[in-house]
mmCIF file of C-alpha atoms in Angstrom:
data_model
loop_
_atom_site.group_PDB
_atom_site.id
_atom_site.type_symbol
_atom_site.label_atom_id
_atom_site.label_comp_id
_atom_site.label_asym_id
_atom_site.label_seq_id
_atom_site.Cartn_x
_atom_site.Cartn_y
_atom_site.Cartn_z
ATOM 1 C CA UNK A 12 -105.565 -104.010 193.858
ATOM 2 C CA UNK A 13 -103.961 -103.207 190.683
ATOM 3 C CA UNK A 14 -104.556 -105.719 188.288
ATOM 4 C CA UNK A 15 -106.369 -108.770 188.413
ATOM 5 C CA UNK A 16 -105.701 -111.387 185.742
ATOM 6 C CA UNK A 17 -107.576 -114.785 184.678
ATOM 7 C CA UNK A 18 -106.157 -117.785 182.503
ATOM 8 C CA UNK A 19 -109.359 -119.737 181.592
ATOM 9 C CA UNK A 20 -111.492 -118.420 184.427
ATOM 10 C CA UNK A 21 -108.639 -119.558 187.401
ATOM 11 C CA UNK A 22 -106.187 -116.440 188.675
ATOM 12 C CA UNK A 23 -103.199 -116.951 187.605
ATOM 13 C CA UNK A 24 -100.773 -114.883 184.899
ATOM 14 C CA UNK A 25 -98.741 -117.365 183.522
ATOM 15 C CA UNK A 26 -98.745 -118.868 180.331
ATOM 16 C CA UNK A 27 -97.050 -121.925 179.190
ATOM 17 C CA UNK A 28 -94.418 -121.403 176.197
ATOM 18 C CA UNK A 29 -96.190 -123.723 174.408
ATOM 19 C CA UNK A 30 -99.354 -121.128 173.830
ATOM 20 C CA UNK A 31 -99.578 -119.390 170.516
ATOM 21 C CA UNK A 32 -100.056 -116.355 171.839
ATOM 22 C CA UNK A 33 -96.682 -116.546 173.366
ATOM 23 C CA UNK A 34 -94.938 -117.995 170.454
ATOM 24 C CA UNK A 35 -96.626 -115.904 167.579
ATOM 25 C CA UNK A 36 -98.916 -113.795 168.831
ATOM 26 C CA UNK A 37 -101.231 -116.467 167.351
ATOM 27 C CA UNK A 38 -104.903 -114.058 169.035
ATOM 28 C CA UNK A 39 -107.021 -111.491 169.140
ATOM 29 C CA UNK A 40 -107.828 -108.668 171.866
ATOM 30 C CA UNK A 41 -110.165 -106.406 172.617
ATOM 31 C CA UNK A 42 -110.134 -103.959 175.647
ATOM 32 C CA UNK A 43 -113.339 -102.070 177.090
ATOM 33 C CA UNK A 44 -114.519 -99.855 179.044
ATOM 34 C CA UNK A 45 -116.468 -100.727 182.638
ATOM 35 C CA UNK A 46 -118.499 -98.621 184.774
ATOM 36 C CA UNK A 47 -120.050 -100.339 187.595
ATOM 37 C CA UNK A 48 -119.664 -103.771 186.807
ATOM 38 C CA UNK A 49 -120.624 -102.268 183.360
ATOM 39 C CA UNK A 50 -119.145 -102.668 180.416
ATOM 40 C CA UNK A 51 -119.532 -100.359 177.835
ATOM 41 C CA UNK A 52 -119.972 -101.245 174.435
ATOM 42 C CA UNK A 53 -119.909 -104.801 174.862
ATOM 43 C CA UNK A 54 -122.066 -106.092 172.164
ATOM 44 C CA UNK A 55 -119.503 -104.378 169.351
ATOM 45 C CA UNK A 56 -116.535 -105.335 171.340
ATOM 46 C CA UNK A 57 -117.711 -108.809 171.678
ATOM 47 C CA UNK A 58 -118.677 -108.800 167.738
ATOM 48 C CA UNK A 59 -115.759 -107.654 166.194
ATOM 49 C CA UNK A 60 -114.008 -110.539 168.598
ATOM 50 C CA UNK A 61 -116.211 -112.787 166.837
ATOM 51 C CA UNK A 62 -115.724 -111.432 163.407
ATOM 52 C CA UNK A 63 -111.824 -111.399 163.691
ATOM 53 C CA UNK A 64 -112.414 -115.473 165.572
ATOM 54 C CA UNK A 65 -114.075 -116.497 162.352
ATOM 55 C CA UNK A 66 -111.337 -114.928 159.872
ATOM 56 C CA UNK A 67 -108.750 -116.492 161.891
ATOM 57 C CA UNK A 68 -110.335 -119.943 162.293
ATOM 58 C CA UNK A 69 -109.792 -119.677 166.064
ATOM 59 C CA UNK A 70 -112.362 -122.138 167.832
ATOM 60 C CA UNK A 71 -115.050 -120.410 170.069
ATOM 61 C CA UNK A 72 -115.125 -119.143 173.294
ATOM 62 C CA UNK A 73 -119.205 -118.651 174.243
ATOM 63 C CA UNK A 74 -119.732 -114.922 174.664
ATOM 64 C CA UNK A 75 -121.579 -116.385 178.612
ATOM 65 C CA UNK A 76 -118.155 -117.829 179.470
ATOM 66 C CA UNK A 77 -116.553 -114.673 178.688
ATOM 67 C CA UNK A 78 -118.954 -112.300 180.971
ATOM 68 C CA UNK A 79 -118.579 -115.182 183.412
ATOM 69 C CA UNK A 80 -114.651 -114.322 183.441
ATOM 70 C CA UNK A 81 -115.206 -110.649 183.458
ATOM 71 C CA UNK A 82 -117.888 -110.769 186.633
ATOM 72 C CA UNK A 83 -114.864 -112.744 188.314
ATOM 73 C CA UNK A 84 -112.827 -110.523 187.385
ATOM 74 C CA UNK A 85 -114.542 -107.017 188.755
ATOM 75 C CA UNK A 86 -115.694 -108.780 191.712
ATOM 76 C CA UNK A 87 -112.138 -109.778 192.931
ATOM 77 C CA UNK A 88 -110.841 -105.940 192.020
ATOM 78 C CA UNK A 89 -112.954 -104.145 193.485
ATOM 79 C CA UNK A 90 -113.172 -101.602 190.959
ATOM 80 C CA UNK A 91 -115.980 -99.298 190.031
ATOM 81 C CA UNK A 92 -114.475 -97.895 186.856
ATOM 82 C CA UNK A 93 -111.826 -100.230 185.559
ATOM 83 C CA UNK A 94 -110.214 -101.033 182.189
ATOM 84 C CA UNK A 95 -111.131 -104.845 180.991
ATOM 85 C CA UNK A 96 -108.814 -106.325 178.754
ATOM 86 C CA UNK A 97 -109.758 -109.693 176.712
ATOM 87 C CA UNK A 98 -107.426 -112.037 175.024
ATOM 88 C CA UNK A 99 -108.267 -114.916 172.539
ATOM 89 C CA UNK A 100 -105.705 -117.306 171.941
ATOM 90 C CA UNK A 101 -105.669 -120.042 170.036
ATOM 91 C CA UNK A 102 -104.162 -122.000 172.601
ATOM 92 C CA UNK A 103 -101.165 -124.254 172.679
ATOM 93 C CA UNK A 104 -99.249 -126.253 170.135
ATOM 94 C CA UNK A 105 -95.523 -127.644 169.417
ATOM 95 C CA UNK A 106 -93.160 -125.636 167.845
ATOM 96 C CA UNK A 107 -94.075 -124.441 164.175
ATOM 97 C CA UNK A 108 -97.048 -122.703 162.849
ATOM 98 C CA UNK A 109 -99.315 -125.414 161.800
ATOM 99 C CA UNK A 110 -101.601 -126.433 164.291
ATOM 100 C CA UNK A 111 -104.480 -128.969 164.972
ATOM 101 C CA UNK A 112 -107.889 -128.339 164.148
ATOM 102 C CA UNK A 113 -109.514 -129.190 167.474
ATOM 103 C CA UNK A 114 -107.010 -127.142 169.398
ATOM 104 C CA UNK A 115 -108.147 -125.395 173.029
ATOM 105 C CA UNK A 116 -108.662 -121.872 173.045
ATOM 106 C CA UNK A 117 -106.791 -120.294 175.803
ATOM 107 C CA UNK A 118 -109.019 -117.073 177.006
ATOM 108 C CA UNK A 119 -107.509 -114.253 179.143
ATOM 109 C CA UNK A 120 -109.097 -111.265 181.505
ATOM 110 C CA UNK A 121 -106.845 -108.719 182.585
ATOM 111 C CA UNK A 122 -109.121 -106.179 184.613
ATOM 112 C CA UNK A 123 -106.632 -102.839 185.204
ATOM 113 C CA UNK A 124 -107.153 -99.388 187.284
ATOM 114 C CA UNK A 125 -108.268 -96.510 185.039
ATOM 115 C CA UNK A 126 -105.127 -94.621 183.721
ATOM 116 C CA UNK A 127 -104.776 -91.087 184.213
ATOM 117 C CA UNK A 128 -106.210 -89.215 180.767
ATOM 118 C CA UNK A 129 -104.809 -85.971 179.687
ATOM 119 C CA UNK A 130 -107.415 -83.101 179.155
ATOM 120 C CA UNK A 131 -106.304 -82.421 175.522
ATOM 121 C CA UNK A 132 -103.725 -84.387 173.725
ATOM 122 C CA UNK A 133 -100.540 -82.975 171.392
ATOM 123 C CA UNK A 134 -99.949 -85.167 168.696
ATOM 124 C CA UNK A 135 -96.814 -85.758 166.745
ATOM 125 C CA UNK A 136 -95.811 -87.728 163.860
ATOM 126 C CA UNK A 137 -94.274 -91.190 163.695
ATOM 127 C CA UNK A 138 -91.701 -92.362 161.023
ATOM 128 C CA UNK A 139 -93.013 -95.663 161.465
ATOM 129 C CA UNK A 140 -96.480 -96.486 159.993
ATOM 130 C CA UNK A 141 -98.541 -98.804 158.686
ATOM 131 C CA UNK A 142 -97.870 -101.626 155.309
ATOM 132 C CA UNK A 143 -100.908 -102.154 153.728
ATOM 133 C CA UNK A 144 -102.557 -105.340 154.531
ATOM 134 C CA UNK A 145 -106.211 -106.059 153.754
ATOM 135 C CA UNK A 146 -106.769 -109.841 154.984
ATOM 136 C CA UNK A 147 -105.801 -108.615 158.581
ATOM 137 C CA UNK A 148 -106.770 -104.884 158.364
ATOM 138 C CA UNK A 149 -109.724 -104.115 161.351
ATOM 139 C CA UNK A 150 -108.756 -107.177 162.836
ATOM 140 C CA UNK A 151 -107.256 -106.893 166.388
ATOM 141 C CA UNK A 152 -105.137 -109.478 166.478
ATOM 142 C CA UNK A 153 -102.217 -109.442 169.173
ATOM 143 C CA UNK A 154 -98.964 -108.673 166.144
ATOM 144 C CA UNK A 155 -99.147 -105.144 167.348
ATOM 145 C CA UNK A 156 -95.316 -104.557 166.379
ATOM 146 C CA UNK A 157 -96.014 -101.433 164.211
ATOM 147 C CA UNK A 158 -98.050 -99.454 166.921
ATOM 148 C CA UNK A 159 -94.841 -100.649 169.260
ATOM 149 C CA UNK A 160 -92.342 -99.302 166.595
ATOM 150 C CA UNK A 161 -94.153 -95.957 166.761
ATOM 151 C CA UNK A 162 -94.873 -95.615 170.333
ATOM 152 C CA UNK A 163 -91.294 -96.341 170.807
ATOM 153 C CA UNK A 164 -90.738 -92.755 169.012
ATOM 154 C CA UNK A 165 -93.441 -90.816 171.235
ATOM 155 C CA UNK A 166 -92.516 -87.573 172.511
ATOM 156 C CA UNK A 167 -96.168 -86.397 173.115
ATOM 157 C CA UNK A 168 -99.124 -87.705 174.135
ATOM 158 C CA UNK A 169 -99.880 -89.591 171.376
ATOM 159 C CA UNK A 170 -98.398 -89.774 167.344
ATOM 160 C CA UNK A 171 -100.036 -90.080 164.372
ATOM 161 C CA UNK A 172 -99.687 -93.192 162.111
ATOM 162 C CA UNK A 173 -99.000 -93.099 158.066
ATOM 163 C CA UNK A 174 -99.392 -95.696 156.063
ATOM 164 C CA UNK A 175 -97.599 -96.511 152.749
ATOM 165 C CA UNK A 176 -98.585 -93.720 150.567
ATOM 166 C CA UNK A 177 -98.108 -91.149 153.591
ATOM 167 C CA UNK A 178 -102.162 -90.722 154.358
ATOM 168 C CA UNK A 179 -103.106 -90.578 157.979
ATOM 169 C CA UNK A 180 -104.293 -93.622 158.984
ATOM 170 C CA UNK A 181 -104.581 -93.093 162.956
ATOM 171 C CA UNK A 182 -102.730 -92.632 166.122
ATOM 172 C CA UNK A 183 -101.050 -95.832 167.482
ATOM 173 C CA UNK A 184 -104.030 -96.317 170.552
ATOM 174 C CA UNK A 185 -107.216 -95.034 168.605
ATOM 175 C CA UNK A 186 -109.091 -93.408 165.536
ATOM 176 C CA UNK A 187 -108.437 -89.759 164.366
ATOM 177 C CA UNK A 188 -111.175 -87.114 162.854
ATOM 178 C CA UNK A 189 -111.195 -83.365 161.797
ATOM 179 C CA UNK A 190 -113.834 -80.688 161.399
ATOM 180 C CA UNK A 191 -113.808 -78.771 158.646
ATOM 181 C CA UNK A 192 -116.599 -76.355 157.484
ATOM 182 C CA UNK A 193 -118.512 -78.362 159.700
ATOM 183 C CA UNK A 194 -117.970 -81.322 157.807
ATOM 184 C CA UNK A 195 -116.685 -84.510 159.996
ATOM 185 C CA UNK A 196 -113.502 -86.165 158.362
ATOM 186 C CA UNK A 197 -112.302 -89.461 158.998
ATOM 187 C CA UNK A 198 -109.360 -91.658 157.170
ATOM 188 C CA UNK A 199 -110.948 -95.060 154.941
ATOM 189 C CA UNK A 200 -109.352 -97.983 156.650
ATOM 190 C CA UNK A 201 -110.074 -100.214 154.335
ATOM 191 C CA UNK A 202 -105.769 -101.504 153.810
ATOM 192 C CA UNK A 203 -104.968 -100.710 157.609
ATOM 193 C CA UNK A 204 -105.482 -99.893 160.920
ATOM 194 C CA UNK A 205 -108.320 -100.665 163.370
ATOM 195 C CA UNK A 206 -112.212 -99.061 163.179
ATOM 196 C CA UNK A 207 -112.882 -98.591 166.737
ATOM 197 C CA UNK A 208 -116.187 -98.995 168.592
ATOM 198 C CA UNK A 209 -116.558 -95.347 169.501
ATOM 199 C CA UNK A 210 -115.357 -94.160 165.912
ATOM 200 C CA UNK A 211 -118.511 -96.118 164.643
ATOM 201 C CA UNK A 212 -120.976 -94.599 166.888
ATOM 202 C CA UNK A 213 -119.391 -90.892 166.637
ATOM 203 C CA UNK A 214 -120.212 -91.594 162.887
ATOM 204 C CA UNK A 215 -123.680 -92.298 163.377
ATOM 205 C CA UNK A 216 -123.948 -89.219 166.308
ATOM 206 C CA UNK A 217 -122.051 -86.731 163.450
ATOM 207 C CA UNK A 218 -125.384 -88.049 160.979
ATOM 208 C CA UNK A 219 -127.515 -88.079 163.929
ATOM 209 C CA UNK A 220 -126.330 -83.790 164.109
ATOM 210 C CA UNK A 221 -126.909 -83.290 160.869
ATOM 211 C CA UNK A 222 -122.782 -83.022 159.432
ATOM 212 C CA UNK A 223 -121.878 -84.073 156.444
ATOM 213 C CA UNK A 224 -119.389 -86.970 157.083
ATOM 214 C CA UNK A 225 -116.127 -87.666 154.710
ATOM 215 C CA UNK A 226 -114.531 -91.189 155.161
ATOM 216 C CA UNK A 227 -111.830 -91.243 152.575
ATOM 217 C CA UNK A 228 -107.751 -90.793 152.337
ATOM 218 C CA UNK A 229 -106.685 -87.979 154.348
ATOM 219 C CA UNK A 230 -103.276 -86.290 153.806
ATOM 220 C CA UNK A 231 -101.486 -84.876 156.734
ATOM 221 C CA UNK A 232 -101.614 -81.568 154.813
ATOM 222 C CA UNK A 233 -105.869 -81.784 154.954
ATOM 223 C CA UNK A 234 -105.388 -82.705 158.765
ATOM 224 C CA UNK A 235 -103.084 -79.798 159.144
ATOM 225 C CA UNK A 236 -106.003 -77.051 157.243
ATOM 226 C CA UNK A 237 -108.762 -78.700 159.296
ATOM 227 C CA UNK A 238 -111.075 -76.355 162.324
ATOM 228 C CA UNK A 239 -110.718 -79.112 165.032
ATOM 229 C CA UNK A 240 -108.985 -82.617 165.306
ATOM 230 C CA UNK A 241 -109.409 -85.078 167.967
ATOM 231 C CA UNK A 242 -109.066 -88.554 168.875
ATOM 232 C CA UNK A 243 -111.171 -92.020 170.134
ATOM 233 C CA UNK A 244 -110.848 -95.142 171.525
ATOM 234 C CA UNK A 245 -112.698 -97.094 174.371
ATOM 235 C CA UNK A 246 -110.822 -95.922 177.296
ATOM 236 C CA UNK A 247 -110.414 -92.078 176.402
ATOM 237 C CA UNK A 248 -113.674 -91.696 174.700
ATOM 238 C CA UNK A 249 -113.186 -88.599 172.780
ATOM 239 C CA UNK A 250 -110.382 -85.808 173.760
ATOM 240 C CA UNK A 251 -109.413 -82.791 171.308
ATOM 241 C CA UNK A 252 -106.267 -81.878 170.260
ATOM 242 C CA UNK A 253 -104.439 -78.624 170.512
ATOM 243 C CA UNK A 254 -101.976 -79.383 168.329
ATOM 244 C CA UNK A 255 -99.591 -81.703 165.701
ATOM 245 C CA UNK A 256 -96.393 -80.488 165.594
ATOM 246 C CA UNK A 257 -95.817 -77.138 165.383
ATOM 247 C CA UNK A 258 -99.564 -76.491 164.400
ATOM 248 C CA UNK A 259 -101.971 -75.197 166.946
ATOM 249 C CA UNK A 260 -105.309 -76.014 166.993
ATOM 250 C CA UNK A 261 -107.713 -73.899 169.632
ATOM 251 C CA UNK A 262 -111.323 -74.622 168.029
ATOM 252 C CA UNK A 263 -113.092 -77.394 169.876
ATOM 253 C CA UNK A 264 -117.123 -76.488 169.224
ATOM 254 C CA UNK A 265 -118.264 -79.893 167.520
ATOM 255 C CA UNK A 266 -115.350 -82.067 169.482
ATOM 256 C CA UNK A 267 -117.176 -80.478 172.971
ATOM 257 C CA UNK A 268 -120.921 -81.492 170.888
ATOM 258 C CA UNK A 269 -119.926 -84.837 169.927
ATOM 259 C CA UNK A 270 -117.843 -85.669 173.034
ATOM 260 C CA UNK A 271 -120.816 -84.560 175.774
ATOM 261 C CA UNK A 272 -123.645 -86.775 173.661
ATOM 262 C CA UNK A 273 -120.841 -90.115 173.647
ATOM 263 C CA UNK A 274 -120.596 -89.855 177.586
ATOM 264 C CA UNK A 275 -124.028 -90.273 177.842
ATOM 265 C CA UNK A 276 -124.155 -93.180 175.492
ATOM 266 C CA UNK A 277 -123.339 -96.531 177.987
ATOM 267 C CA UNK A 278 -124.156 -99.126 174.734
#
């Protein structure tokens, strides 16, 4: 099987017109990782859910009925390494954005075969990029319309992501770093874009090996000079990158360290 998707713990993928999500892209998402019946991570996925919930004033979905939905889920795919998708609507309302305060959550599980992951990933750069906004920024809500405008433009595996004053922010599915002199480099995301589970714990494994670590603007020029670049999410893990552009990257030493301790690492 496929896919295997749940509307409020029942099979099913449709969704009235009515729902938010439909009509505004009124949720939130997350999408992990699961090994076994597994899932990897959970706890920080299931957080930042909760974190982004709270901002939005979305009413709760207990974290038991969600594991309920994902056991129902794995068991009816059949999977023993699968890709679990969650989505938080708000639920449904008439036409126009206000909405009641007792509305129904709607809460989706969309449990997916592992995709095929390239070895090493060639970046490129994408004219469209991130506007600054720091009420939604780390919060993954479903507007995704400016990682669609730039993956619409993909000619690699993956593109990087600007945002208004032409720093790297990240590529349109994950977080980036660099190596240089040994010291780890990652952008401040602080206006934009999305801190991913596994970017937080390479973070702590990079202090964990002693590297200095540099969150802070990064220029595509200082990506360009750096030893090593590679990329993270929660499906990929970590993968290197031989090159942006024209520029050719063929040192992986502290990708290869940090990438063998995160496979090991199952929470």
């Amino acid at each position: 099987m496929k896919e295997v998707v749940l509307i409020n713990g029942k099979q099913q993928s449709t969704l009235s017109v009515f729902n938010r999500l439909t009509q505004f892209g009124d949720g939130l998402f997350e999408t992990c990782l699961a090994e076994n019946t597994h899932l990897l991570f959970w706890s920080q996925h299931f957080e930042r859910l909760e974190k982004g919930r709270m901002q939005l004033k979305i009413n709760p979905v207990s974290e038991k009925m969600w594991l309920e939905d994902i056991s129902t889920a794995l068991t009816i795919a059949k999977m023993t390494h699968a890709v679990v998708k969650i989505i938080l609507s708000r639920g449904e309302s008439m036409r126009g954005y206000g909405f009641e305060n007792n509305i129904e959550p709607t809460r989706l599980v969309i449990v997916s075969m592992m995709p095929k992951i390239p070895s090493e990933y060639a970046l490129s750069i994408c004219h469209s990029g991130y506007a600054n906004n720091q009420l939604l920024s780390n919060i993954k809500h479903c507007n995704r319309l400016e990682q669609i405008l730039a993956r619409s433009e993909l000619h690699c595996d993956e593109c990087i992501m600007l945002d208004n004053n032409d720093c790297v922010i990240s590529v349109t599915q994950g977080n980036i770093f660099a190596v240089k002199h040994r010291v780890l480099l990652t952008p401040n995301l602080d206006k934009c874009g999305i801190a991913g589970t596994r970017r937080a714990r390479v973070l702590k494994i990079a202090g964990e090996l002693g590297l200095q670590v540099s969150v802070k603007p990064l220029t595509l020029q200082e990506l360009l000079e750096c030893d090593e670049v590679f990329i993270t999410n929660s499906v990929i893990g970590i993968q290197p990158v031989i090159s942006i552009g024209e520029k050719i990257f063929t040192q992986q030493i502290i990708t290869q360290k940090l990438r063998q301790i995160l496979k090991k690492i199952k929470q």
